[in-house]
XYZ file of C-alpha atoms in Angstrom:
570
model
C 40.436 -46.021 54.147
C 36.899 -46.684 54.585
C 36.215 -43.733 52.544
C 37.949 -45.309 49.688
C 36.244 -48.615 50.341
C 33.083 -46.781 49.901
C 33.906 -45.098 46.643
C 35.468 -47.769 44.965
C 32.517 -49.085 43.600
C 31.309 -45.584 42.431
C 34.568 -45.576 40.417
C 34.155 -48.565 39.044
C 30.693 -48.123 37.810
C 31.829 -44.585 36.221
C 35.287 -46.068 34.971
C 33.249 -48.916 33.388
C 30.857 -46.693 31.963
C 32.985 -44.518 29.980
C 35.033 -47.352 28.550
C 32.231 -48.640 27.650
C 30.873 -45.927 25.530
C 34.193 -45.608 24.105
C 34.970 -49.174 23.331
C 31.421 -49.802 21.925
C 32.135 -46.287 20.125
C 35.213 -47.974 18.621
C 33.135 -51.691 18.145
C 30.747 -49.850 16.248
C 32.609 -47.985 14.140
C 34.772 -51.301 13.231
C 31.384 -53.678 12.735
C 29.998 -50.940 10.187
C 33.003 -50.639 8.002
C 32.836 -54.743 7.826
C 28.989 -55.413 7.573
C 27.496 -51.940 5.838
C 30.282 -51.240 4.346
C 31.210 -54.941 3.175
C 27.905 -55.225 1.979
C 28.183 -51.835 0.000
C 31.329 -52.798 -1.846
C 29.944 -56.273 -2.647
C 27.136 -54.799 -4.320
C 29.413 -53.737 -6.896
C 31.508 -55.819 -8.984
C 34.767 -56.252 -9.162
C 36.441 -53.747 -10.806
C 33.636 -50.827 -9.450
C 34.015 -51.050 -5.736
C 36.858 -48.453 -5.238
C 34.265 -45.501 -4.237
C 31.866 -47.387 -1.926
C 35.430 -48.283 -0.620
C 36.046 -44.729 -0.286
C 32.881 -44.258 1.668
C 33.923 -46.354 4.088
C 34.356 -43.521 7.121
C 30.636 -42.964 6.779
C 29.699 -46.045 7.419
C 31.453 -46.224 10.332
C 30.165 -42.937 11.504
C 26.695 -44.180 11.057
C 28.293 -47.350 13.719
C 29.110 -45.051 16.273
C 25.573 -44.456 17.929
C 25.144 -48.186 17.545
C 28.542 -48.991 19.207
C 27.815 -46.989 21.763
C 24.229 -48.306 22.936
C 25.843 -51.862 22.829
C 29.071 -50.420 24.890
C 26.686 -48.609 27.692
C 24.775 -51.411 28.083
C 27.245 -54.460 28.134
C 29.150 -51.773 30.285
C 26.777 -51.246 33.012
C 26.428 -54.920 33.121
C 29.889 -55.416 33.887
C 29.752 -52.269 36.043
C 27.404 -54.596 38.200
C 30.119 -57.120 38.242
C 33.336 -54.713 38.911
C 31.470 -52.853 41.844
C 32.124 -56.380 43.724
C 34.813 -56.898 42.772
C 36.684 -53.899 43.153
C 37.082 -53.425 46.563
C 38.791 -56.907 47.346
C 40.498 -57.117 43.904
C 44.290 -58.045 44.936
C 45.163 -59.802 41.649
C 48.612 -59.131 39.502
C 47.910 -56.770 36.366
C 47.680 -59.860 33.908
C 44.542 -61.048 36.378
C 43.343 -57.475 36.349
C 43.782 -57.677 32.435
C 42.212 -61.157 32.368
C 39.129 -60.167 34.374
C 38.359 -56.879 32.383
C 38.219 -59.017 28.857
C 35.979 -61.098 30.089
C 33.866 -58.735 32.000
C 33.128 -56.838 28.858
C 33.048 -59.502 26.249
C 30.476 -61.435 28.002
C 27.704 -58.303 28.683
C 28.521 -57.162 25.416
C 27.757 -60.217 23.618
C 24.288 -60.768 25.568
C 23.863 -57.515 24.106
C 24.623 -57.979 20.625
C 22.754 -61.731 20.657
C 19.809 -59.263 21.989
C 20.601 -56.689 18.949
C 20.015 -59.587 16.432
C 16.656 -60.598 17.844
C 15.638 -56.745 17.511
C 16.937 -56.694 14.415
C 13.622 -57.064 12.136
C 12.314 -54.463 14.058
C 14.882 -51.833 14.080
C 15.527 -52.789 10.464
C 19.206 -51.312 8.716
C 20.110 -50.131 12.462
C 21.374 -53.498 12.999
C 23.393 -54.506 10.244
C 24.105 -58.288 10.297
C 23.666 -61.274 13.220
C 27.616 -61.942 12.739
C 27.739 -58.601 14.494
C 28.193 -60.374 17.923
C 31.629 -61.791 16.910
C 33.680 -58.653 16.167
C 31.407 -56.577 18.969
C 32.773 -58.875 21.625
C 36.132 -59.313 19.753
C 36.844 -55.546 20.298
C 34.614 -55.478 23.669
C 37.230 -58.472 24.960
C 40.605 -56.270 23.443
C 38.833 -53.085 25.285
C 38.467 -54.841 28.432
C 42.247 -56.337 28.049
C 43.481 -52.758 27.569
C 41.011 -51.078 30.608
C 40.873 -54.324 33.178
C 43.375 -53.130 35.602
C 41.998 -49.583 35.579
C 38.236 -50.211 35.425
C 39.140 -52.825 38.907
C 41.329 -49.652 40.583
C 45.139 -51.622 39.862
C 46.057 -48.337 37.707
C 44.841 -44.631 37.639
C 42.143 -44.037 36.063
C 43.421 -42.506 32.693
C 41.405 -42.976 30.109
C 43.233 -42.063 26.860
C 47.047 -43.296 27.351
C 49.286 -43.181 24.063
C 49.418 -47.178 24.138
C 45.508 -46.592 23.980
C 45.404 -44.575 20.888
C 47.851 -46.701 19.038
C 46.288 -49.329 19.397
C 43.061 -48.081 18.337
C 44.658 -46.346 15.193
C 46.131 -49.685 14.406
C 42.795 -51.935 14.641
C 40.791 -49.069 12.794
C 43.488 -49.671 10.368
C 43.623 -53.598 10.121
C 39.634 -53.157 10.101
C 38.898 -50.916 7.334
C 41.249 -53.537 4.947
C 39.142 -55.952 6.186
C 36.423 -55.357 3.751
C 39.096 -55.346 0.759
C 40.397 -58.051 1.503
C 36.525 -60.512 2.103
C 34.519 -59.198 -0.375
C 37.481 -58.996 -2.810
C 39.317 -56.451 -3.497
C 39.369 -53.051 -5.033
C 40.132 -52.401 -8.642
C 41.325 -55.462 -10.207
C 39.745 -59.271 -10.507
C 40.718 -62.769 -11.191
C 40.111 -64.215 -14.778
C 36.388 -65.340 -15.271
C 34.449 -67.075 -18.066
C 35.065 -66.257 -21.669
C 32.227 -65.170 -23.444
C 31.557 -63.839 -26.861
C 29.354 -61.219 -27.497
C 26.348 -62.234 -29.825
C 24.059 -59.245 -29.629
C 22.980 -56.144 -27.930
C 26.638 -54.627 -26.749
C 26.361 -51.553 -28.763
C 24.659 -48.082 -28.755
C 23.912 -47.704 -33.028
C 21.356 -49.485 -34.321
C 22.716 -51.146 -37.945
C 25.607 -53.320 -38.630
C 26.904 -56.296 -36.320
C 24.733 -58.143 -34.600
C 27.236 -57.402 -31.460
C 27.366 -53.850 -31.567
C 23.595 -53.398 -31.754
C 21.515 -52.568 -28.882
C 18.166 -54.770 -28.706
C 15.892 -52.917 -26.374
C 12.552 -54.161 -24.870
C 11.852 -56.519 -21.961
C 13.239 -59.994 -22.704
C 10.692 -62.713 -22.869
C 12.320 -65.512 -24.715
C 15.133 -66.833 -26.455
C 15.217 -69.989 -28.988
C 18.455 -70.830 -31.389
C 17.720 -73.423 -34.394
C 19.397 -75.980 -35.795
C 20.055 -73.819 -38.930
C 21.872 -71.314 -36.837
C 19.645 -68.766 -36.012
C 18.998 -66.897 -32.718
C 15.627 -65.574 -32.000
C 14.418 -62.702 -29.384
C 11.356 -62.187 -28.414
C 11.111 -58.863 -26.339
C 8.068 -56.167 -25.620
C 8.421 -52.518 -24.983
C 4.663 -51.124 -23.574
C 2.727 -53.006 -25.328
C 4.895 -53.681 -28.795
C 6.245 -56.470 -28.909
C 9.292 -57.628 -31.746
C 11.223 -60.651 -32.866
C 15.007 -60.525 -33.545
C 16.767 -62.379 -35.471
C 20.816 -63.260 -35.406
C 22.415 -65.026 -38.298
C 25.790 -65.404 -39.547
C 26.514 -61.829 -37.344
C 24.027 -60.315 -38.304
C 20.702 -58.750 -36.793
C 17.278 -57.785 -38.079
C 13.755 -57.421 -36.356
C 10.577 -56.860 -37.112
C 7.487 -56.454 -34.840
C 4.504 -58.905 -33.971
C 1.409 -57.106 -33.881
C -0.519 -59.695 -33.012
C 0.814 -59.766 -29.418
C -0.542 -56.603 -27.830
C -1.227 -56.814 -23.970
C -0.496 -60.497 -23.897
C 1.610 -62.506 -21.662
C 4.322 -64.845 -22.953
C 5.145 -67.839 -20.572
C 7.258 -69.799 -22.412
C 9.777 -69.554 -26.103
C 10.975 -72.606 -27.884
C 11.693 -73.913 -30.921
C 9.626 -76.569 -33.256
C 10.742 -79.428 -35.183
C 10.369 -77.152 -38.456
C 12.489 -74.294 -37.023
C 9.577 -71.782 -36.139
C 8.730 -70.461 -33.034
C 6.545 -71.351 -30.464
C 4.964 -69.049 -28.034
C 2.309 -70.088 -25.065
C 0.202 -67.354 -24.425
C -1.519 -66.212 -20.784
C -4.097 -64.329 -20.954
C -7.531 -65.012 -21.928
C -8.256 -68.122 -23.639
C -4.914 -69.953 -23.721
C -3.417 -71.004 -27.036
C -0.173 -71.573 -28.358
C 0.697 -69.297 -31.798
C 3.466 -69.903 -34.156
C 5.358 -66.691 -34.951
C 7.477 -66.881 -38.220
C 10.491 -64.490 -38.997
C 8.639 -62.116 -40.856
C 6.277 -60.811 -37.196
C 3.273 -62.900 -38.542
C 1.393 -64.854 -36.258
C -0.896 -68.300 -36.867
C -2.595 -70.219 -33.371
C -1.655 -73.946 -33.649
C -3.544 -75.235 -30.386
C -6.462 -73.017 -28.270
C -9.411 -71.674 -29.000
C -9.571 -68.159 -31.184
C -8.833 -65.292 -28.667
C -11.060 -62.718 -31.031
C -14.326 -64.900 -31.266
C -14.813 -67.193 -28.943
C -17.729 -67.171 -27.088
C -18.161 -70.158 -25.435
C -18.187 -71.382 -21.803
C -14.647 -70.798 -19.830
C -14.287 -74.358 -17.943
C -11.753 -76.447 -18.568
C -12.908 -79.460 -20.813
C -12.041 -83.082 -19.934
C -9.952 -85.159 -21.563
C -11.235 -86.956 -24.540
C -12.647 -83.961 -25.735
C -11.460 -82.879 -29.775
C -9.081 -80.159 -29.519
C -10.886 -78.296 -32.285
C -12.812 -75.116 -30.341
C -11.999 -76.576 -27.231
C -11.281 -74.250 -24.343
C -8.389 -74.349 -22.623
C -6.961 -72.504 -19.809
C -4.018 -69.939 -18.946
C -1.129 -71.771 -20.203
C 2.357 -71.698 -18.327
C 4.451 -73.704 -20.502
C 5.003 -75.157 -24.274
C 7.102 -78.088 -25.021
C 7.509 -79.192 -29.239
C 7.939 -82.947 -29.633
C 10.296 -84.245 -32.885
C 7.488 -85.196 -34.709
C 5.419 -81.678 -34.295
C 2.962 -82.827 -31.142
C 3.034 -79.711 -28.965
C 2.154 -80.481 -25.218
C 1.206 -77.573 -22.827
C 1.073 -76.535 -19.171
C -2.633 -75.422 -18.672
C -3.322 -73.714 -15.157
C -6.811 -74.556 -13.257
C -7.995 -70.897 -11.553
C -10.191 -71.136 -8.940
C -9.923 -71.558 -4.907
C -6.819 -73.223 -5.150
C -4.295 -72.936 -7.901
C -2.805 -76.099 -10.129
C -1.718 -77.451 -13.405
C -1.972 -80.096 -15.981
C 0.350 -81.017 -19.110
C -1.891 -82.333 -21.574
C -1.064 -82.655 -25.449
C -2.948 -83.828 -28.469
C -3.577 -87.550 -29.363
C -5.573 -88.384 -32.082
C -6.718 -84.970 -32.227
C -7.954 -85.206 -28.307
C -6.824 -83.596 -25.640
C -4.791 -86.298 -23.061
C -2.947 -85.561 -19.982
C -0.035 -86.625 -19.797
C 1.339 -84.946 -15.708
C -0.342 -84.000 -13.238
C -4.525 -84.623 -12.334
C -7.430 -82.563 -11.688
C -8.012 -81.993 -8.346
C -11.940 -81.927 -7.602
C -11.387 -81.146 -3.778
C -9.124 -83.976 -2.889
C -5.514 -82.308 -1.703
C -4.725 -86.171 -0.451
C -2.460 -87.518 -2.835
C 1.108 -86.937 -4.143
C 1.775 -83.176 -4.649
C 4.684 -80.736 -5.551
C 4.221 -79.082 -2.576
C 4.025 -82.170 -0.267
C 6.249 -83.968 -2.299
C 5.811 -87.342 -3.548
C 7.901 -90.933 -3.917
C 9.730 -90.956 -7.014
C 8.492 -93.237 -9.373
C 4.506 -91.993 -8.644
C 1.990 -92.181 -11.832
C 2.277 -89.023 -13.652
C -1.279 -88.685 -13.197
C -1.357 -89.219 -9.928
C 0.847 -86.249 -9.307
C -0.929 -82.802 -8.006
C 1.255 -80.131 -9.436
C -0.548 -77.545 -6.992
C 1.443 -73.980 -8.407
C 0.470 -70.963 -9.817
C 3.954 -70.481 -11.489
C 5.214 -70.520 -14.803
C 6.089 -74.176 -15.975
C 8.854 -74.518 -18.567
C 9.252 -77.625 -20.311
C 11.879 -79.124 -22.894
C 11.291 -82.718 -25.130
C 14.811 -84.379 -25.407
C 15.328 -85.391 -29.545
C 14.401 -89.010 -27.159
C 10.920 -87.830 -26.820
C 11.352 -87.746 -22.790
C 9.305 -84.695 -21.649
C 10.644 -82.883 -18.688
C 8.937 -80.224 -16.504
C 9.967 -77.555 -13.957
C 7.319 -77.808 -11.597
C 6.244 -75.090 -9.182
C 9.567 -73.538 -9.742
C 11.385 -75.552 -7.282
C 12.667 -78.518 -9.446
C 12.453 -80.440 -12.441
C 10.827 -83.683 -13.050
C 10.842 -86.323 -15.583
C 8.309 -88.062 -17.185
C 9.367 -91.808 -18.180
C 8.603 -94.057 -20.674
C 6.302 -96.051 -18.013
C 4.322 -92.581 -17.443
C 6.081 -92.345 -13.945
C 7.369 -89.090 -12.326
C 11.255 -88.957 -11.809
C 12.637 -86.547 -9.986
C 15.535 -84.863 -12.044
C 16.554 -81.685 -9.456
C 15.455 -79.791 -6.709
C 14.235 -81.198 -2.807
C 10.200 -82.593 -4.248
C 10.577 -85.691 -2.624
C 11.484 -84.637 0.655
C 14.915 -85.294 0.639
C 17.835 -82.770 0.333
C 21.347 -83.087 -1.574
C 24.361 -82.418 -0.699
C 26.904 -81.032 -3.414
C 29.864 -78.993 -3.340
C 29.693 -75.104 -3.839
C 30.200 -73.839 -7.453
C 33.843 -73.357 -8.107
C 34.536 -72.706 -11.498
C 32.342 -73.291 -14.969
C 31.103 -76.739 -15.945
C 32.730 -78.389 -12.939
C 30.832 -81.390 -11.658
C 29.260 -80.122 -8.511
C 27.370 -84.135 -7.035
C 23.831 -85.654 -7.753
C 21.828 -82.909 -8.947
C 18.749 -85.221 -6.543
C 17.644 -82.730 -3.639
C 19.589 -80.253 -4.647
C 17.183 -77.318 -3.658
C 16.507 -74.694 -6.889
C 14.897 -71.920 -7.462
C 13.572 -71.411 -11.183
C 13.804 -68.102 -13.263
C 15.623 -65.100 -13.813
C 14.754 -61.348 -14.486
C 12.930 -62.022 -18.054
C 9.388 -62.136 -18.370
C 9.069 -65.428 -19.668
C 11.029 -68.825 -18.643
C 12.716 -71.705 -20.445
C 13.895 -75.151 -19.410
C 16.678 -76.406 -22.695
C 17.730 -79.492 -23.789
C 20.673 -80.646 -26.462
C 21.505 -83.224 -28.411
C 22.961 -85.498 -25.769
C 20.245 -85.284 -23.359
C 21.304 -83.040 -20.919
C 19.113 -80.157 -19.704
C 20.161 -76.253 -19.011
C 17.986 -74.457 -16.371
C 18.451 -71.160 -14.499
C 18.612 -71.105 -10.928
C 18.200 -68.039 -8.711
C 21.511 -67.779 -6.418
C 20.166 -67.603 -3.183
C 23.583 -69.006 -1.014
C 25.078 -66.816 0.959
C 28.380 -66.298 -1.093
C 28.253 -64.815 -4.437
C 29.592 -66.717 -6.851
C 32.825 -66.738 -7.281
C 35.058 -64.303 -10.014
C 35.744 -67.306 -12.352
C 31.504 -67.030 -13.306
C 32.305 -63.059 -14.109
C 31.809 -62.696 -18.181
C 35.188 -62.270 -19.401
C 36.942 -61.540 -22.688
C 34.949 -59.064 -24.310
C 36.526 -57.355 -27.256
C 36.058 -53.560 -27.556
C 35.748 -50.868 -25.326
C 32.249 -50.074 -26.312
C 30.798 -53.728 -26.042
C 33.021 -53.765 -22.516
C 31.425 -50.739 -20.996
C 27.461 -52.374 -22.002
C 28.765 -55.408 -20.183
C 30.121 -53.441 -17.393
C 26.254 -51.555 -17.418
C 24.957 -55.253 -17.579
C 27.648 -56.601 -14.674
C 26.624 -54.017 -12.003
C 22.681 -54.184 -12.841
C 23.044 -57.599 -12.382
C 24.995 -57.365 -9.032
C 21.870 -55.336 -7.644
C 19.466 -57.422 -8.455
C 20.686 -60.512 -7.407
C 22.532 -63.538 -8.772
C 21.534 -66.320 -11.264
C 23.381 -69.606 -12.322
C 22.978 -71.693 -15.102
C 22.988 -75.725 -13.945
C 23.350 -78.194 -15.707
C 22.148 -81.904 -15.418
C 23.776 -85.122 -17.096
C 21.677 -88.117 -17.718
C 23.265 -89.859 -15.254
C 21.980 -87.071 -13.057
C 24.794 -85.001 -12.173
C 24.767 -80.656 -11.753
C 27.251 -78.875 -12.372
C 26.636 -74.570 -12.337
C 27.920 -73.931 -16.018
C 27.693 -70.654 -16.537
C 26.096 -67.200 -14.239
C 24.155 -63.892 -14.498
C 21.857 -65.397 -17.751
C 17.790 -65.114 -17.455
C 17.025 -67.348 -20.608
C 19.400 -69.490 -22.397
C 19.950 -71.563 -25.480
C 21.515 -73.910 -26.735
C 23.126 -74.619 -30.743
C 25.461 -76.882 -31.272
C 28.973 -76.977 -28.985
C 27.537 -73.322 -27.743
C 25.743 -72.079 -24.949
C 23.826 -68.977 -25.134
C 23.109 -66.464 -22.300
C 21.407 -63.305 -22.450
C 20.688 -61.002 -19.752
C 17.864 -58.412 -19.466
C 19.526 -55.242 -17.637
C 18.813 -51.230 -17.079
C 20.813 -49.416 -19.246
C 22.312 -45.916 -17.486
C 19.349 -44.343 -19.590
C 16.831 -46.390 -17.704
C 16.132 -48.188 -21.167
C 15.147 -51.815 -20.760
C 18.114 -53.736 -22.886
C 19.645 -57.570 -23.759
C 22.373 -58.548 -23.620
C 23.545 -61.862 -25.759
C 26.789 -63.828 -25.292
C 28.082 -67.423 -26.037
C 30.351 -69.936 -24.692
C 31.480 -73.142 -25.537
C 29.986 -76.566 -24.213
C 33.098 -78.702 -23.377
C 32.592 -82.057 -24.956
């Protein structure tokens, strides 16, 4: 008897031990098909995700060794635990059961809260923090099932046929687990209909739609005569396309060698306007035929002059004037520009042209005061527009409502407005400090709350940027989705006629699902946001249509764009 006494801690520490490795074994196995093998299936769209599906067991072969570590060591924890206990453990078998949940899920989850602190160390070895849930779920079922025998109520047999049913069964429910969150396999709900405008085909001639435009996509504009202009670069070529009435032609623009495009929009007279980076900044005008003629900066080929930003007041003519990040075309031809200051620290000013003068009309110099209102720091709304230190080194799109109000998307983390007063409005995005609160995105064009403090973040995959806004003074943005749920299927592009335009926007869908999300928003006047439309890098806007396109890898590792439309409810 005393012999026994003696020993029954040794069995317990041993008994505990194995079911540990073999519970963490089976922990593992189950938290890899969720998290690395969730994640792999969710990096495909809908409609692809049957053979990352298929690779599920793999995943959860690669959870074993994992499993295991956490089952050892949550084990010999409880081992600690069961040793005292053992010996004077009288309890009924629902006790026994009781006691061995809880003496395995509560080691097991200090070890899997310890596992997520690791994890930016150890990297892909530890999938996900939500890991502690289902590692203590399954350490809590394994300690039901091995209580009574890891506290010496029942022999001490391992495997049992209950056992292995019942692990059969929860690998089962487990691997449809995946399916079922991230979801499904083959088929998908109804999303947004589209039409294809341009770039869905593989033969160059004929419909616009069933033409491939290849190149890098650096900006988009659409005119009020109905055309639809690309601007794209492949090495150091660059070439305007043009859509009208179905149709597509392009030609190239020589004059744009090894030079940066920030920003794409359309003037007053239906040409279009392109701010240039490098160098000397200076705004061209590119008409349809590739030819190019600078309308603002000094002349990239001669000038010879000093390279400091001139003051305000000074005649535009020859003046010098900074890397420009934006371009914005008023209704009665006055271009104004985002002009970057390089030096120790990095800001902007939009100035435009009054009287043949350069004026500023947001932001200030900063002459080695970081004091006052800034983008970064944020700022009360309603602060002078010149008062306003727009301290980024980012591309700045603007848009000029048909109203003349000028909006900017400063620092890429919101847009302001400037008002008729010359104060600075905030329009979207947390710059004053203050953070919204709206609903997730649902379906297209559905009011989402106040687009104030709504945090954004500007851009997309193209080179260049664009801020748009229509005829009834809303603005059109893209937004980088960084929430932790993917939008949902009613955003996928949907009803695509053709099996050769489908299987380009099938190529575009799954490029787009590895690089990351992007939403289109949308803000009223009255300053509501609504996420309109998804997976577009620039965007325009003509008429009671909405135009996305989307720069994408083609399976030929050709840079392509793609162009679709859809209608602007009214």
């Amino acid at each position: 008897m005393a012999s026994e006494t003696v020993n029954a801690p040794v069995r317990a520490v041993g008994r505990t031990l194995a079911g540990g490795a073999g519970v963490g074994a089976l922990t593992g196995m189950c938290t890899a098909a969720v998290f690395l093998g969730g994640a792999a299936i969710e990096q495909n769209p809908p409609g692809q995700r049957l053979q990352p599906f298929l690779a599920l067991p793999l995943y959860m072969l690669i959870g074993i060794p994992i499993g295991v570590v956490c089952g050892l060591v949550g084990a010999l924890l409880s081992a600690l635990l069961a040793a005292g206990l053992a010996p004077w453990w009288r309890a009924p078998m629902w006790a026994s059961r009781l006691a061995g949940g809880l003496l395995f899920a509560v080691p097991v989850l200090l070890t899997s809260l310890l596992g997520t602190l690791l994890a930016p160390h150890v990297g892909a070895l530890w999938p996900h923090p939500a890991i502690t849930v289902p590692a203590m779920v399954g350490a809590a079922v394994g300690g039901f099932w091995l209580g009574p025998w890891m506290l010496g109520v029942t022999p001490a047999r391992l495997v049992t046929r209950r056992g292995l049913i019942w692990s059969a069964a929860t690998t089962v429910v487990v691997l449809l687990v995946p399916a079922v969150t991230v979801g499904g396999l083959p088929g998908r709900s109804p999303g947004q209909r589209v039409e294809v405008v341009a770039g869905a085909g593989t033969v160059a001639g004929g419909l616009a739609a069933d033409t491939p435009v290849t190149g890098r996509l650096l900006g988009m504009t659409a005119s009020a005569d109905g055309g639809l202009r690309l601007l794209t670069a492949q090495g150091l070529e660059h070439t305007l396309w043009t859509v009208r009435d179905g149709r597509i032609s392009h030609v190239p623009v020589p004059g744009l060698d090894e030079i940066t495009v920030a920003q794409v929009v359309t003037g007053p007279d239906g040409g279009m306007y392109a701010a240039l980076r490098q160098g000397p900044g200076s705004v061209v005008r590119i008409s349809p035929d590739g030819g190019m003629v600078r309308v603002l900066g000094p002349d990239r080929a001669t000038y010879q002059g000093p390279t400091v930003p001139v003051p305000d007041g000074t005649p535009v003519d020859g003046a010098y004037i900074g890397v420009l990040e934006g371009v914005a075309v008023s209704a009665d031809g006055r271009i104004h520009f985002a002009e970057s200051r390089l030096g120790e620290s990095t800001y902007q000013v939009v100035r435009t042209v009054r009287d043949g003068r350069l004026a500023t009309v947001l932001g200030r110099e900063m002459n080695g005061d970081w004091r006052s209102a800034s983008v970064r720091g944020g700022f009360p709304d309603g602060v002078p527009s010149t008062g306003l230190t727009i301290d980024s080194g980012y591309v700045t799109p603007m848009t000029i409502t048909p109203e003349g109000m000028l909006y900017a998307a400063v620092g890429a983390r919101g847009v302001v407005r400037v008002g008729a007063d010359g104060a600075v409005h905030q329009v979207i995005g947390a710059l004053t400090g203050t953070t919204g609160d709206v609903d997730r995105p649902e379906t297209p064009w559905k009011d989402r709350g106040a687009a104030v403090g709504v945090p954004v973040s500007l851009g997309g995959d193209a080179e260049g940027a664009n801020l748009v806004a229509d005829t009834t003074g809303d603005i059109y943005l893209t937004n980088r989705h960084w929430i932790d749920e993917r939008l949902p299927e009613s955003f996928e592009w949907d009803g695509v006629a053709g099996d050769s335009r489908q299987a380009v926007v099938e190529q575009a869908r799954k490029d787009r699902w590895m690089k990351g999300e992007t939403e289109v928003l949308r803000v009223t006047p009255d300053g509501r946001v609504a996420t309109v439309a998804a997976q577009a890098d620039l965007i325009a806007v003509q008429g009671d249509w909405l135009y996305l396109a989307q720069t994408f890898q083609a399976d030929d590792d050709t840079d392509r764009v793609l162009v679709v439309r859809t209608p602007i409810p009214r």
